[in-house]
mmCIF file of C-alpha atoms in Angstrom:
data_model
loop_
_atom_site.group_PDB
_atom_site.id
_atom_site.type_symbol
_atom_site.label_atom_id
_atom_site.label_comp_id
_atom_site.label_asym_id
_atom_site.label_seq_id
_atom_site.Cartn_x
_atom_site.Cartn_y
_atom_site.Cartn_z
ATOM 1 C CA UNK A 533 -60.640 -61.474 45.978
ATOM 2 C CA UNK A 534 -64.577 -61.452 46.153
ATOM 3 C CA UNK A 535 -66.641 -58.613 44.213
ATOM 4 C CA UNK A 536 -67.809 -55.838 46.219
ATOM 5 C CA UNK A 537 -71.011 -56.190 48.044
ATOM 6 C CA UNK A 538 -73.612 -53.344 48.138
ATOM 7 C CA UNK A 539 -77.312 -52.510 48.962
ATOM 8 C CA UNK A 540 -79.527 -49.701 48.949
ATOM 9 C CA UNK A 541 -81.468 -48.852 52.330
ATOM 10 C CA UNK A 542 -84.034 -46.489 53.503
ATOM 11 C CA UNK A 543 -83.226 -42.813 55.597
ATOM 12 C CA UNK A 544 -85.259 -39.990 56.569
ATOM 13 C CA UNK A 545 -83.063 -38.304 53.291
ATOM 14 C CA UNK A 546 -84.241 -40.762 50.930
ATOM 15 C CA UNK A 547 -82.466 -43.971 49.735
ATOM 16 C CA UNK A 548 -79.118 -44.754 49.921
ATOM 17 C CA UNK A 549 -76.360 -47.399 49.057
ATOM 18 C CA UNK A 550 -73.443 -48.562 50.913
ATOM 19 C CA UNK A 551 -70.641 -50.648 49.045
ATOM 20 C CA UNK A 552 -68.233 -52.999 51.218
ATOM 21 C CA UNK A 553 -65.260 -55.243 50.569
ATOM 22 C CA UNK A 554 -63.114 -57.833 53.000
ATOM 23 C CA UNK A 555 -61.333 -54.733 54.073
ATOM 24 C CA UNK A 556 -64.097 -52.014 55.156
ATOM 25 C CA UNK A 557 -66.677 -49.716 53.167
ATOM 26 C CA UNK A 558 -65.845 -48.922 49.743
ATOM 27 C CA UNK A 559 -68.651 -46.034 49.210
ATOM 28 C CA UNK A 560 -71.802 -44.865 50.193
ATOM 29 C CA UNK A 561 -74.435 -43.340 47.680
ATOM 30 C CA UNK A 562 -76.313 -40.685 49.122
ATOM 31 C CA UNK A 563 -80.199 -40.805 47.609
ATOM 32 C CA UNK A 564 -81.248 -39.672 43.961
ATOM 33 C CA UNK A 565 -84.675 -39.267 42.614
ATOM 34 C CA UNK A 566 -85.459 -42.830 43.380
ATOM 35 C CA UNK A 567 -84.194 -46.157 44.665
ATOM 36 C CA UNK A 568 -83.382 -47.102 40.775
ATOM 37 C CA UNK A 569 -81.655 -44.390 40.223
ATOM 38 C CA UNK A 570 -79.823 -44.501 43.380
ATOM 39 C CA UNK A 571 -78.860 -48.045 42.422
ATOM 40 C CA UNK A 572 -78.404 -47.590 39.124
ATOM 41 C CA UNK A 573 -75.577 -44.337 40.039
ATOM 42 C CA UNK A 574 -74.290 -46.726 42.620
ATOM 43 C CA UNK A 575 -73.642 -49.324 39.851
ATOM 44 C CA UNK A 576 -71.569 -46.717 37.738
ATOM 45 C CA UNK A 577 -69.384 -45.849 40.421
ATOM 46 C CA UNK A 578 -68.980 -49.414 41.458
ATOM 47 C CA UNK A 579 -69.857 -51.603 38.265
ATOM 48 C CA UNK A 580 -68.231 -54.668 39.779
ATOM 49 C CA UNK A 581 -70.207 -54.626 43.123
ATOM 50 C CA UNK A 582 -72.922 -57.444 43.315
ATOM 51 C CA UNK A 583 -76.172 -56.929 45.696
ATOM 52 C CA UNK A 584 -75.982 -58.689 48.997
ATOM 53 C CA UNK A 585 -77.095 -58.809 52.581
ATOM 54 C CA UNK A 586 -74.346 -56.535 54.572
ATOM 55 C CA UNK A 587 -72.010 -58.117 56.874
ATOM 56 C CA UNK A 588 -72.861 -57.513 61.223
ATOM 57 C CA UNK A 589 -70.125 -53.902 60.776
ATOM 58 C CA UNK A 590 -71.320 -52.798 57.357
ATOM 59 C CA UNK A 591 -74.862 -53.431 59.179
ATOM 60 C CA UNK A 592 -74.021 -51.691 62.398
ATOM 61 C CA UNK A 593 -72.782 -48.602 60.039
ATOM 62 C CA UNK A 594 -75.863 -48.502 57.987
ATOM 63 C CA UNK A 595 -78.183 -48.421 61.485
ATOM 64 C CA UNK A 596 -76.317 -45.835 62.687
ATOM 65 C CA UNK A 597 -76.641 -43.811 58.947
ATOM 66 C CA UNK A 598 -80.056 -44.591 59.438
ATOM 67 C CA UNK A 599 -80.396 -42.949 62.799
ATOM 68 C CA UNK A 600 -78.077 -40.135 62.163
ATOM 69 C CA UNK A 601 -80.371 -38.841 59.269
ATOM 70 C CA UNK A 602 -83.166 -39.239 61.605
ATOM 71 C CA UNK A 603 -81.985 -36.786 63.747
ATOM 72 C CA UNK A 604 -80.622 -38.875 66.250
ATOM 73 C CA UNK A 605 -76.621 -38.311 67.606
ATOM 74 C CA UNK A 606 -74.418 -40.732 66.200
ATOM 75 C CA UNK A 607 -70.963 -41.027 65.400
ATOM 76 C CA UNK A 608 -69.652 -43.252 62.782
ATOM 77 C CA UNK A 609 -66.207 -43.384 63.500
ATOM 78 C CA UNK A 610 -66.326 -47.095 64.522
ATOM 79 C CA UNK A 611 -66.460 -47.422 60.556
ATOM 80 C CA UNK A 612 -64.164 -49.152 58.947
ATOM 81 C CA UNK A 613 -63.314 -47.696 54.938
ATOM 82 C CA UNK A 614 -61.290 -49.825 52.244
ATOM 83 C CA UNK A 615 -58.945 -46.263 51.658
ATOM 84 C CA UNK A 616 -57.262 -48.754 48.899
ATOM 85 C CA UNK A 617 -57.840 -46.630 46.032
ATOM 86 C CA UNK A 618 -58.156 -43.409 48.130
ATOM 87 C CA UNK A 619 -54.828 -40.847 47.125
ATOM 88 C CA UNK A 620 -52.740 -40.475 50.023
ATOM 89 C CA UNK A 621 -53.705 -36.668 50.413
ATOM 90 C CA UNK A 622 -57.269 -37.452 50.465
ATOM 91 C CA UNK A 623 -56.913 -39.860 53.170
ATOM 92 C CA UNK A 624 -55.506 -37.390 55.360
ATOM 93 C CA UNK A 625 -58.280 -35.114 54.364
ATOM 94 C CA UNK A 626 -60.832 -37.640 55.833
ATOM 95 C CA UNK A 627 -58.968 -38.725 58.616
ATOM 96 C CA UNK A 628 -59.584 -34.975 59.799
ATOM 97 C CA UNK A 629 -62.754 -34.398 58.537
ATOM 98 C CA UNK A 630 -64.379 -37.466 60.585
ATOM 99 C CA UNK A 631 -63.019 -35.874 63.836
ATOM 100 C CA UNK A 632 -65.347 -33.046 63.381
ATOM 101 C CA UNK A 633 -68.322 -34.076 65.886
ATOM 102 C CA UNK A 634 -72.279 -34.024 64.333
ATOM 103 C CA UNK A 635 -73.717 -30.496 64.701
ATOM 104 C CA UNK A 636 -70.359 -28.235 63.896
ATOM 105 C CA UNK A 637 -68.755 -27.046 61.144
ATOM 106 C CA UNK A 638 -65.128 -26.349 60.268
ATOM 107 C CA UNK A 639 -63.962 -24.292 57.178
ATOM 108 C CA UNK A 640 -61.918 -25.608 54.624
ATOM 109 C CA UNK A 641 -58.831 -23.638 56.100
ATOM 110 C CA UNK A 642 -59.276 -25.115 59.217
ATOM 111 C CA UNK A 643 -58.961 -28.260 57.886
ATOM 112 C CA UNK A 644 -55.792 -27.231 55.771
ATOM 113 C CA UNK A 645 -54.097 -25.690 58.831
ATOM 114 C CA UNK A 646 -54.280 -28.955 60.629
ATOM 115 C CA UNK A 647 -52.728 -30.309 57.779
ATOM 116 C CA UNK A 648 -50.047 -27.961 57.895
ATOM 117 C CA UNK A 649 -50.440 -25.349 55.599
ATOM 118 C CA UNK A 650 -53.554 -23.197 55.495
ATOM 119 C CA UNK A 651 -53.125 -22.787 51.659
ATOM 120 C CA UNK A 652 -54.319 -26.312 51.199
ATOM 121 C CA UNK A 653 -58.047 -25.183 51.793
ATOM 122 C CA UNK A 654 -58.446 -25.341 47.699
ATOM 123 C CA UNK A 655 -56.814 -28.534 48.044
ATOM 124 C CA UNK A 656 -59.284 -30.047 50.653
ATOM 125 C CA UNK A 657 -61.920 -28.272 49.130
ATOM 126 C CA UNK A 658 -61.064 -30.628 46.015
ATOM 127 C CA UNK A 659 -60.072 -33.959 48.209
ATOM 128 C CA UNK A 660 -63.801 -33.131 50.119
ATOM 129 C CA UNK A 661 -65.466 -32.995 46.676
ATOM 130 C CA UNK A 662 -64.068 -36.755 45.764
ATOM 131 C CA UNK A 663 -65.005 -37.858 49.133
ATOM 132 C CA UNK A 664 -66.649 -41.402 48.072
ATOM 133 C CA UNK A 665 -68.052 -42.103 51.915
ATOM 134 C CA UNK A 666 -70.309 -39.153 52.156
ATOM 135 C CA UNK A 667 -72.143 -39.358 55.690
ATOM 136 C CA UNK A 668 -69.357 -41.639 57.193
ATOM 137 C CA UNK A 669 -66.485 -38.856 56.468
ATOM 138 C CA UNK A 670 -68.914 -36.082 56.689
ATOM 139 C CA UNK A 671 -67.868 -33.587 54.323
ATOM 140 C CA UNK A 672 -71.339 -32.003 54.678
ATOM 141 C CA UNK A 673 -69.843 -30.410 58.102
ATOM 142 C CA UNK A 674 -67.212 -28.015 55.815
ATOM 143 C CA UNK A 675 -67.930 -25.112 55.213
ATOM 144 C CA UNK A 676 -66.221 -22.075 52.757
ATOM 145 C CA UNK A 677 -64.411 -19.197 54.621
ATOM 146 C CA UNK A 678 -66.572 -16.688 56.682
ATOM 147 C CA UNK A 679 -69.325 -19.739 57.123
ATOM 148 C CA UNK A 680 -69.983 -19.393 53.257
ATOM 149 C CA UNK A 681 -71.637 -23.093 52.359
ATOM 150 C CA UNK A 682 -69.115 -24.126 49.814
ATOM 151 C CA UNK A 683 -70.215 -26.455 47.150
ATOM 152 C CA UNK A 684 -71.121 -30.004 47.789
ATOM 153 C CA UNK A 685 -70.861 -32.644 45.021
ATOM 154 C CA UNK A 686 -73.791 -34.521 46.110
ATOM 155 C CA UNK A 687 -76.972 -34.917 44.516
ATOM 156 C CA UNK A 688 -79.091 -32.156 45.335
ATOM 157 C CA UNK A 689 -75.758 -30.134 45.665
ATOM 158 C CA UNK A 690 -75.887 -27.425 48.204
ATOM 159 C CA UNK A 691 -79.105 -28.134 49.551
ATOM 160 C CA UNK A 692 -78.471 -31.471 50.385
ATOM 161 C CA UNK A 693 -75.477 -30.310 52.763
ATOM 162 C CA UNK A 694 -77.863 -27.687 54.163
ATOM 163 C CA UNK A 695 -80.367 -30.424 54.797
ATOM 164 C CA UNK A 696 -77.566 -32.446 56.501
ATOM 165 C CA UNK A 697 -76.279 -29.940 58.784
ATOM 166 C CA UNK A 698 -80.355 -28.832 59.419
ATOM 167 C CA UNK A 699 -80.856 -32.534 60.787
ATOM 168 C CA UNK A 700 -77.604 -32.481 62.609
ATOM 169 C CA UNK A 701 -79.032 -28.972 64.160
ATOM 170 C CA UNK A 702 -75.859 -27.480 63.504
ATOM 171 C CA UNK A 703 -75.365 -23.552 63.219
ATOM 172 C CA UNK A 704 -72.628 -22.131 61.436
ATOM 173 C CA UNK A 705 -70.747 -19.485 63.024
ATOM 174 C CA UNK A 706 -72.304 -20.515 66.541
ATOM 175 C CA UNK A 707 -75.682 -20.795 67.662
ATOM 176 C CA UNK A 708 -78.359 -17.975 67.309
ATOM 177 C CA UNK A 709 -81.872 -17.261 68.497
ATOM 178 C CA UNK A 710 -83.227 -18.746 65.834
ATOM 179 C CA UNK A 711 -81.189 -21.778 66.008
ATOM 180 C CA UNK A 712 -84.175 -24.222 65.796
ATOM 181 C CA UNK A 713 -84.897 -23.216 62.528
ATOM 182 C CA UNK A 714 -83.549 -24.932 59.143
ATOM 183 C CA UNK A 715 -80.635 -23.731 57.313
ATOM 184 C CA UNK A 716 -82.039 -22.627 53.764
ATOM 185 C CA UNK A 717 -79.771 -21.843 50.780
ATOM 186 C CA UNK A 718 -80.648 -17.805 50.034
ATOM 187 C CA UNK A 719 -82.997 -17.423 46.795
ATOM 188 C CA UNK A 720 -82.163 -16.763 43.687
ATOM 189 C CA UNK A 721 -81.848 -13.142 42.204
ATOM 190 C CA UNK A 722 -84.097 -12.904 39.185
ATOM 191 C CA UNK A 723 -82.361 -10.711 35.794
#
């Protein structure tokens, strides 16, 4: 079996990475501080991967990454992941989670109830949190109970997923008359 392939690209976000083997995408990096340090965290999670020019479907997914952060509607689900070293669990997890369409949120519960058992959502909370194809199984679209945000292990943390769901124009809990408007993470309180 070949190494891993991978290369960083540009988005309206920042830059990211995408890392691809014979059987589909193994990961996707979403941007740090900089293109070396998106590389360079791209590289720990995937220190076998060598840099190379994508192949046409790893290609096709990083256009329509490209145009997705750029506020256009795409859907990735023409995708295809290497799940190889994905638990079982988690799989299911992100089989749901890429059903939910750009622009709408679902709550951890939800996604545990179509699982089977609403007392998952801790669970998928945890399986969403490992999710190593941020973007492509958009984990950014889950949200806490009660359209709470939730955490979000990306860089930039909860922000980033605001930032997300702000370019996918989605409104938690429905749309508003201020729906236009970015979603912001409330300030701070100051002791």
């Amino acid at each position: 079996m070949n190494s891993p392939g991978f290369t960083v690209f540009e988005t309206a976000i920042g830059c990211c990475g995408i890392v691809w083997s014979e059987r589909g995408i193994v990961g996707v990096q979403l941007p740090e501080d900089s293109v070396r340090a998106t590389r360079s965290r791209l590289l720990r999670r995937f220190p076998f991967a060598c840099e190379a020019a994508p192949p046409a479907q790893v290609q096709r997914t990083m256009e329509d990454i490209v145009a997705l952060l750029g506020g256009e509607h795409r859907e990735l689900g023409h995708a295809t992941l290497d799940r190889e070293a994905v638990p079982d669990f988690n799989r299911r997890v992100y089989d749901i989670a890429r059903t939910i369409p750009a622009g709408t949120t679902w709550s951890y519960g939800e996604i545990a109830e179509r699982l089977g058992d609403r007392n998952l959502a801790r669970d998928v909370g945890q399986a969403l949190g490992e999710n190593p194809f941020p973007i492509i199984v958009p984990c950014h679209r889950v949200m806490a109970a009660g359209g709470k945000t939730g955490g979000f292990s990306a860089p930039g943390g909860v922000r980033t997923k605001l930032r997300l769901l702000s370019i996918e124009r989605a409104q938690p809990g429905g749309p508003t008359l201020f729906a236009d408007l970015p979603l912001l993470t409330p300030p701070r309180k100051r002791r």
